[in-house]
mmCIF file of C-alpha atoms in Angstrom:
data_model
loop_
_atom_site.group_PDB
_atom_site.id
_atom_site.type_symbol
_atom_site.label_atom_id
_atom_site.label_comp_id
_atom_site.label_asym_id
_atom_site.label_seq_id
_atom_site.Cartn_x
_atom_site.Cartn_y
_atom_site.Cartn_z
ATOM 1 C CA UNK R 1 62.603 105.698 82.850
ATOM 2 C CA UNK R 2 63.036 107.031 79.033
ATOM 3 C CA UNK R 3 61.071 110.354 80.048
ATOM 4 C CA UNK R 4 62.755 110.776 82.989
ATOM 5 C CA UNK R 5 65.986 110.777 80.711
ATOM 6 C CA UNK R 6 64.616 112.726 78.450
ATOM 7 C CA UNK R 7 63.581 115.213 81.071
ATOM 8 C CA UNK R 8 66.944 115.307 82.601
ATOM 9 C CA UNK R 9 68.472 116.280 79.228
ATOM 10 C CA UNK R 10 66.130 118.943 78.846
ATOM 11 C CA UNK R 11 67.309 120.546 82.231
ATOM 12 C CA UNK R 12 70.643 120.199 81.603
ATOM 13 C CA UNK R 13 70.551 121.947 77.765
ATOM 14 C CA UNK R 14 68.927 124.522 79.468
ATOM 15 C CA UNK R 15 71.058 124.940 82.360
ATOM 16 C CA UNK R 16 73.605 125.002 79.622
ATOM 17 C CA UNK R 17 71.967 128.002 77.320
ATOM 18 C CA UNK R 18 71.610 129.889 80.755
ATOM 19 C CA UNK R 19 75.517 129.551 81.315
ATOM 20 C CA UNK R 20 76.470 130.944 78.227
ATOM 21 C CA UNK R 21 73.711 133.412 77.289
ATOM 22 C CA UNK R 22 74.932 135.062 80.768
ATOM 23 C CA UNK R 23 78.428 135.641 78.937
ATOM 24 C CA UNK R 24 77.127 136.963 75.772
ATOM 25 C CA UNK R 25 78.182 140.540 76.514
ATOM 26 C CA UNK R 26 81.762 139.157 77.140
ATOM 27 C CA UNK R 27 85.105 139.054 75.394
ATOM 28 C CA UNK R 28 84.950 135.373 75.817
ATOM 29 C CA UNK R 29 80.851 134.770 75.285
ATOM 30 C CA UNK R 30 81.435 133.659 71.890
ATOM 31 C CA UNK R 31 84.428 131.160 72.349
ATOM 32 C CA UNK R 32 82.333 129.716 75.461
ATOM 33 C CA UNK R 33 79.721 129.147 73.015
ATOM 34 C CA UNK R 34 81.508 127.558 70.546
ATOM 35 C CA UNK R 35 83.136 125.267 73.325
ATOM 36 C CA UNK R 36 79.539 124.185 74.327
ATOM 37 C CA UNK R 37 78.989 123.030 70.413
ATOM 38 C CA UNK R 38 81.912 121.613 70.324
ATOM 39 C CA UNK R 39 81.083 119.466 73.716
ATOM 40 C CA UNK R 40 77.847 118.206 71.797
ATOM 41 C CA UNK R 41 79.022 117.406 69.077
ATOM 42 C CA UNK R 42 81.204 114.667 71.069
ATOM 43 C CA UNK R 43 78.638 113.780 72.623
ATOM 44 C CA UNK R 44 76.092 113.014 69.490
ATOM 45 C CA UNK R 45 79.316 111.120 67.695
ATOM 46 C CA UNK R 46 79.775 109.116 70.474
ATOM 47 C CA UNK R 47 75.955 107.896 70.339
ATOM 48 C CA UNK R 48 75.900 107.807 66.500
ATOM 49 C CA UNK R 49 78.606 105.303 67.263
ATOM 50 C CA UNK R 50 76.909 103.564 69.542
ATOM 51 C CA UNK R 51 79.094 104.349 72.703
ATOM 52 C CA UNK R 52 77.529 106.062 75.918
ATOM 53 C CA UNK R 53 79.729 109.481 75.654
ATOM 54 C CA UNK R 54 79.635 112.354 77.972
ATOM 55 C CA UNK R 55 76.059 112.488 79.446
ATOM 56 C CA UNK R 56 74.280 116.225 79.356
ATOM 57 C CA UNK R 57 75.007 116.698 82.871
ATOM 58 C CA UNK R 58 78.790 115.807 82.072
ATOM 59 C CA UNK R 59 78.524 118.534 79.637
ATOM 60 C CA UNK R 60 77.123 121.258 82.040
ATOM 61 C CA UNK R 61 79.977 120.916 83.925
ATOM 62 C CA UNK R 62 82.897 121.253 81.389
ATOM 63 C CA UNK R 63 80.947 124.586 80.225
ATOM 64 C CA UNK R 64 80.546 125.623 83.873
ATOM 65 C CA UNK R 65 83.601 125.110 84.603
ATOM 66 C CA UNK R 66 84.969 126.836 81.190
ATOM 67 C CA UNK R 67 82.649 129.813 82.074
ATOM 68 C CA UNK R 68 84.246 129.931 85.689
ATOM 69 C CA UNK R 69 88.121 130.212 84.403
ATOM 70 C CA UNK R 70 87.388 132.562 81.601
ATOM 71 C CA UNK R 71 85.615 134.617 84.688
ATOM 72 C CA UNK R 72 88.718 134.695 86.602
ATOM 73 C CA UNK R 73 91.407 135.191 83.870
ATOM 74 C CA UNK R 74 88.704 138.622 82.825
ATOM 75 C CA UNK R 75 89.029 140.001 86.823
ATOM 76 C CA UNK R 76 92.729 139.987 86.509
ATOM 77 C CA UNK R 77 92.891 141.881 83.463
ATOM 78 C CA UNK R 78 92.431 139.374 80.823
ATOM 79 C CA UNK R 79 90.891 140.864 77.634
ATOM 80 C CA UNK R 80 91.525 137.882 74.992
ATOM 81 C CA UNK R 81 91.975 134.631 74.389
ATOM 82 C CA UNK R 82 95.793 135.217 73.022
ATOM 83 C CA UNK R 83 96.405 136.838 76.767
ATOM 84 C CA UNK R 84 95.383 133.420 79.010
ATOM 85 C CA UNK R 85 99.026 131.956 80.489
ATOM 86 C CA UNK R 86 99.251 128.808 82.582
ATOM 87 C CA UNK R 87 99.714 131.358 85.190
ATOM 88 C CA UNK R 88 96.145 132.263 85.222
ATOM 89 C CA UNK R 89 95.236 128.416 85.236
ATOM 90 C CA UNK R 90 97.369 127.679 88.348
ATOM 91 C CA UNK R 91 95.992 130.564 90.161
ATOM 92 C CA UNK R 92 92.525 129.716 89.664
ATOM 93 C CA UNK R 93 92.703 125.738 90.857
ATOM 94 C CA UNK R 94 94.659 126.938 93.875
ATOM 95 C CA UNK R 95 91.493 129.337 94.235
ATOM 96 C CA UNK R 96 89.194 126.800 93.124
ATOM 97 C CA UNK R 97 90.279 123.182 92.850
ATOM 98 C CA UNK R 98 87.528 121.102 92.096
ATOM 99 C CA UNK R 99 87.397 122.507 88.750
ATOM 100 C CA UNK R 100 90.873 120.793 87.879
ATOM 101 C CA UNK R 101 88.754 117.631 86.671
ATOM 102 C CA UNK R 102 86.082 119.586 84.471
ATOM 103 C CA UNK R 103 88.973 122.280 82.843
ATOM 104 C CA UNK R 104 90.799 119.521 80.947
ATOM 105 C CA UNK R 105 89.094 119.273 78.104
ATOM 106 C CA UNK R 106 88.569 123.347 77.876
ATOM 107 C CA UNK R 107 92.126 123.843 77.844
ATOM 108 C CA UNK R 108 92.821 121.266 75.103
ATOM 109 C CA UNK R 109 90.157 123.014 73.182
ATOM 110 C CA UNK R 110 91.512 126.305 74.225
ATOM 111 C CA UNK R 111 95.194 125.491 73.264
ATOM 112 C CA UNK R 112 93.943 123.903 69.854
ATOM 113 C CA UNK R 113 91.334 126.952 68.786
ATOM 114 C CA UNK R 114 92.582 130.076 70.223
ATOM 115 C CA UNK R 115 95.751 131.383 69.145
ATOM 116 C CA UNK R 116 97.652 131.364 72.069
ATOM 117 C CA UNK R 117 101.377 132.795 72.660
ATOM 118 C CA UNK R 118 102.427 129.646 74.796
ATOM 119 C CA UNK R 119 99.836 126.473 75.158
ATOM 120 C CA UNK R 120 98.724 126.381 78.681
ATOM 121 C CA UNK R 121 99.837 123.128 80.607
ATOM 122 C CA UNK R 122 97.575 122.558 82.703
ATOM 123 C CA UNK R 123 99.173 120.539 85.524
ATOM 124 C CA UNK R 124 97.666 118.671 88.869
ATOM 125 C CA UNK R 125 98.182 121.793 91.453
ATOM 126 C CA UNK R 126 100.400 120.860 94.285
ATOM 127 C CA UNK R 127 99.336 123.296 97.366
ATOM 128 C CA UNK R 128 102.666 124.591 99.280
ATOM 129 C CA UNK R 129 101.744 124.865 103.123
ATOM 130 C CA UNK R 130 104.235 126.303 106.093
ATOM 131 C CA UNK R 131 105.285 122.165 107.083
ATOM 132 C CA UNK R 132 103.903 123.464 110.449
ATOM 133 C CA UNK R 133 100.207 123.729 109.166
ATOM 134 C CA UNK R 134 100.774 119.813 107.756
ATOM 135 C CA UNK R 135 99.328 116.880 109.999
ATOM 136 C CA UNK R 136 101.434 114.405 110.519
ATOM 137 C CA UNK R 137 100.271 111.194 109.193
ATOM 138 C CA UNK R 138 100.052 109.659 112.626
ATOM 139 C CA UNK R 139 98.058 112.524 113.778
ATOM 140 C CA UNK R 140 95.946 111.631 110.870
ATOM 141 C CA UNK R 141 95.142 108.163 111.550
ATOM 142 C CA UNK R 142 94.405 108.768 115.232
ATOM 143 C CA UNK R 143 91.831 111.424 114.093
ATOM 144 C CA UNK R 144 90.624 108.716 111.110
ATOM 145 C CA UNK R 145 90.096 105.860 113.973
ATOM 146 C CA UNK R 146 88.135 108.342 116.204
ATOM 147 C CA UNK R 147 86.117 109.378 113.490
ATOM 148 C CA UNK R 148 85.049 106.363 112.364
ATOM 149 C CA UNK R 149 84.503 104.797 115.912
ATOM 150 C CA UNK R 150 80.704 104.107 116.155
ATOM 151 C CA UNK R 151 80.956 105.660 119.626
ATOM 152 C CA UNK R 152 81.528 109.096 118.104
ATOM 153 C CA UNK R 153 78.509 111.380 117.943
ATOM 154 C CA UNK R 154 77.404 110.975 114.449
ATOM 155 C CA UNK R 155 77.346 115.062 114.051
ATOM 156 C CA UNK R 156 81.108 115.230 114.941
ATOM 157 C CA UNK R 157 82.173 112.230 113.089
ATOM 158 C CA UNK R 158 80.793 113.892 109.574
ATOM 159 C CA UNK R 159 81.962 117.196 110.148
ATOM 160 C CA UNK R 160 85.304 115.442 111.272
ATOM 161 C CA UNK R 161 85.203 113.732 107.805
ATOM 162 C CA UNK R 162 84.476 115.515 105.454
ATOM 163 C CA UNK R 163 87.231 118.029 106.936
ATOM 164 C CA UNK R 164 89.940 115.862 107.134
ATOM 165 C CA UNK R 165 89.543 113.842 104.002
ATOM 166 C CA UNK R 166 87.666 115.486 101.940
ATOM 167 C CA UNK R 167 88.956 118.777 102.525
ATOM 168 C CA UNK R 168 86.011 120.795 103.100
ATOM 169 C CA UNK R 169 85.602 124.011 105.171
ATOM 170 C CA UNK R 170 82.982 124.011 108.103
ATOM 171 C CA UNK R 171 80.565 126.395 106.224
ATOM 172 C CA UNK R 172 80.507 124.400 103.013
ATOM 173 C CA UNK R 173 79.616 121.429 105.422
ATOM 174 C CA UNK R 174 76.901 123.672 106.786
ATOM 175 C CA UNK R 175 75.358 124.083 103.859
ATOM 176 C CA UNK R 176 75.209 120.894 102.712
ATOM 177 C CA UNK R 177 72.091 119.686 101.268
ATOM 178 C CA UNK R 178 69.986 116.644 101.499
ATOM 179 C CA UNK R 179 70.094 116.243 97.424
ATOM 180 C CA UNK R 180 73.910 116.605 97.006
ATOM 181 C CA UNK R 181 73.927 112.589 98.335
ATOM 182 C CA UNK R 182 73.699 109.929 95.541
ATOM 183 C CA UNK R 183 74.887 106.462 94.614
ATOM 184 C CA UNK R 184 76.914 105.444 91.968
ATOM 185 C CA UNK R 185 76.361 102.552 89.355
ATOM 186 C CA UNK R 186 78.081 100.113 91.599
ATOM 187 C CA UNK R 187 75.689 101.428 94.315
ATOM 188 C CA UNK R 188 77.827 103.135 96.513
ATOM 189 C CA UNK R 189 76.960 106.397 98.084
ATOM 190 C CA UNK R 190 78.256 109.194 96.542
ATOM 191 C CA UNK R 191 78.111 113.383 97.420
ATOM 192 C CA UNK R 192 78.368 116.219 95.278
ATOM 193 C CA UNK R 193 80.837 119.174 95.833
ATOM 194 C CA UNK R 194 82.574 121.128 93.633
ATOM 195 C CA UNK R 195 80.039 120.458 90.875
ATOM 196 C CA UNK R 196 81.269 116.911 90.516
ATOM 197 C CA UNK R 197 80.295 113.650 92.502
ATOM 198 C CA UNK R 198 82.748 112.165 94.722
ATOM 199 C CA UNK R 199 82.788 108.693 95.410
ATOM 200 C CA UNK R 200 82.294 108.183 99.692
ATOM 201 C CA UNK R 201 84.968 105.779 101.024
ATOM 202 C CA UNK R 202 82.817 102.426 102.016
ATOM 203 C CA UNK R 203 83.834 102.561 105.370
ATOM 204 C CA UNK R 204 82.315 106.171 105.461
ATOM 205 C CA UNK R 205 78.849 105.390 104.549
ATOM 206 C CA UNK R 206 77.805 104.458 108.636
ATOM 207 C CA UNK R 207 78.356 107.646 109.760
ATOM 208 C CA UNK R 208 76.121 109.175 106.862
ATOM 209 C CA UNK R 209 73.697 106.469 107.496
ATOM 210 C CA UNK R 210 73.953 107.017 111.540
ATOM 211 C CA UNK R 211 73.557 110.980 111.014
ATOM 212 C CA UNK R 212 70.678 110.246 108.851
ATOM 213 C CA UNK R 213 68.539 108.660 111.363
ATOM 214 C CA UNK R 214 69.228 111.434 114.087
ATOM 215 C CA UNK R 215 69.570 114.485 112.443
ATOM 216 C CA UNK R 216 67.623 117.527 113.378
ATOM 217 C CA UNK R 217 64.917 119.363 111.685
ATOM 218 C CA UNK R 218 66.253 123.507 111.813
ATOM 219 C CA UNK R 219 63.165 124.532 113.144
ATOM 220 C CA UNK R 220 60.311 122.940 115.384
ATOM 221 C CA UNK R 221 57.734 123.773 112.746
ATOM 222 C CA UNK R 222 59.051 121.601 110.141
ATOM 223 C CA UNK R 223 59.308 117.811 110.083
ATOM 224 C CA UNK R 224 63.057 116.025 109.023
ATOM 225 C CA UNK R 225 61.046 114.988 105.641
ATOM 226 C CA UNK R 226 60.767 118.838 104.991
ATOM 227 C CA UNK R 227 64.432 119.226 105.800
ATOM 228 C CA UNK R 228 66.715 119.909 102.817
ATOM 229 C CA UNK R 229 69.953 120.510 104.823
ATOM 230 C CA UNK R 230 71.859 117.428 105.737
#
């Protein structure tokens, strides 16, 4: 509904304001803010054109993910804009690499309104791995099929999932909540990580839906309604 929109832009302004009042005191707090203008002011010329444009939540996350990087580059010894290298960049999405998506935009800001020494590329980040600590693809497949095999306890098949093809780390999967699972326009069933929603794989959605019906509450004394873990 309209106030529902409206109420969902409200959240995520202020979720914005929060990011970079918190940076205020920083080398960087007053670039971050200026980044965050910048962001809405695409965003109201692409509605005074009539076109959709980034959405507010869209938004949160290129100034979150701004905020993050300029975080980083500071612990390593970073004390102005002129002294961020691609370097720092491909550090930081080995570190953290579901930012990759929400930095591109910074860094064409960044290499367009801070006077840099070099302009940062910024580059999909390959991993390097010991070919030892690589699956083979047939090992892959094999552990794909017995995932997906409806005769799979629903508990291991998601935590064998999201592991192998979504590259997530046992804990994360612990901690994942109830309200990080969506659907997308074209109704598909979607899960947030990283601070960005990732499209689930159709054949995928069964084992959420199986899991679903016979998960667990964590404690006797609540019900699975009052559950917020997945």
């Amino acid at each position: 509904s309209f106030c529902q929109t409206e109420l969902n832009h409200y959240n995520e302004i202020t979720k914005q304001e929060k990011i970079v009042d918190q940076t205020n005191d920083r080398w960087y707090g007053t670039f971050l803010s200026q980044y965050r203008q910048h962001a809405l002011k695409i965003q109201q010329v692409s509605l005074d054109r009539g076109n959709k444009g980034p959405v507010s939540r869209t938004i949160t996350s290129w100034v979150s993910a701004a905020k993050a990087f300029l975080q980083y580059a500071d612990s390593k010894g970073v004390k102005g804009l002129a002294q961020i290298e691609t370097h720092h960049l491909d550090l930081f999405l080995e570190e953290q690499p579901g930012y990759d998506a929400s930095l591109r935009r910074f860094i064409r800001y960044l290499n367009k309104e801070a006077k840099l020494f070099k302009p940062i590329k910024l580059e999909k980040t390959v991993a390097t791995h010991a070919p030892h600590l690589i699956l083979p693809q047939r090992k892959i497949d094999e552990l794909t099929s017995r995932f997906l095999d409806p005769n799979t306890p629903a508990k291991e098949a998601i935590f064998g999932v999201f592991m192998l093809l979504y590259a997530q780390t046992s804990s994360k999967i612990i901690d994942l909540r109830m309200n990080q699972l969506g659907r997308n326009k074209e109704g598909l069933r979607t899960i947030h990580f990283y601070r960005l929603d990732v499209d689930i794989a159709p054949e995928i959605e069964p084992i959420i839906d199986r899991w679903i019906k016979e998960r667990k509450s964590l404690s006797v004394l609540e019900s699975e309604h009052d559950n917020k873990f997945l």
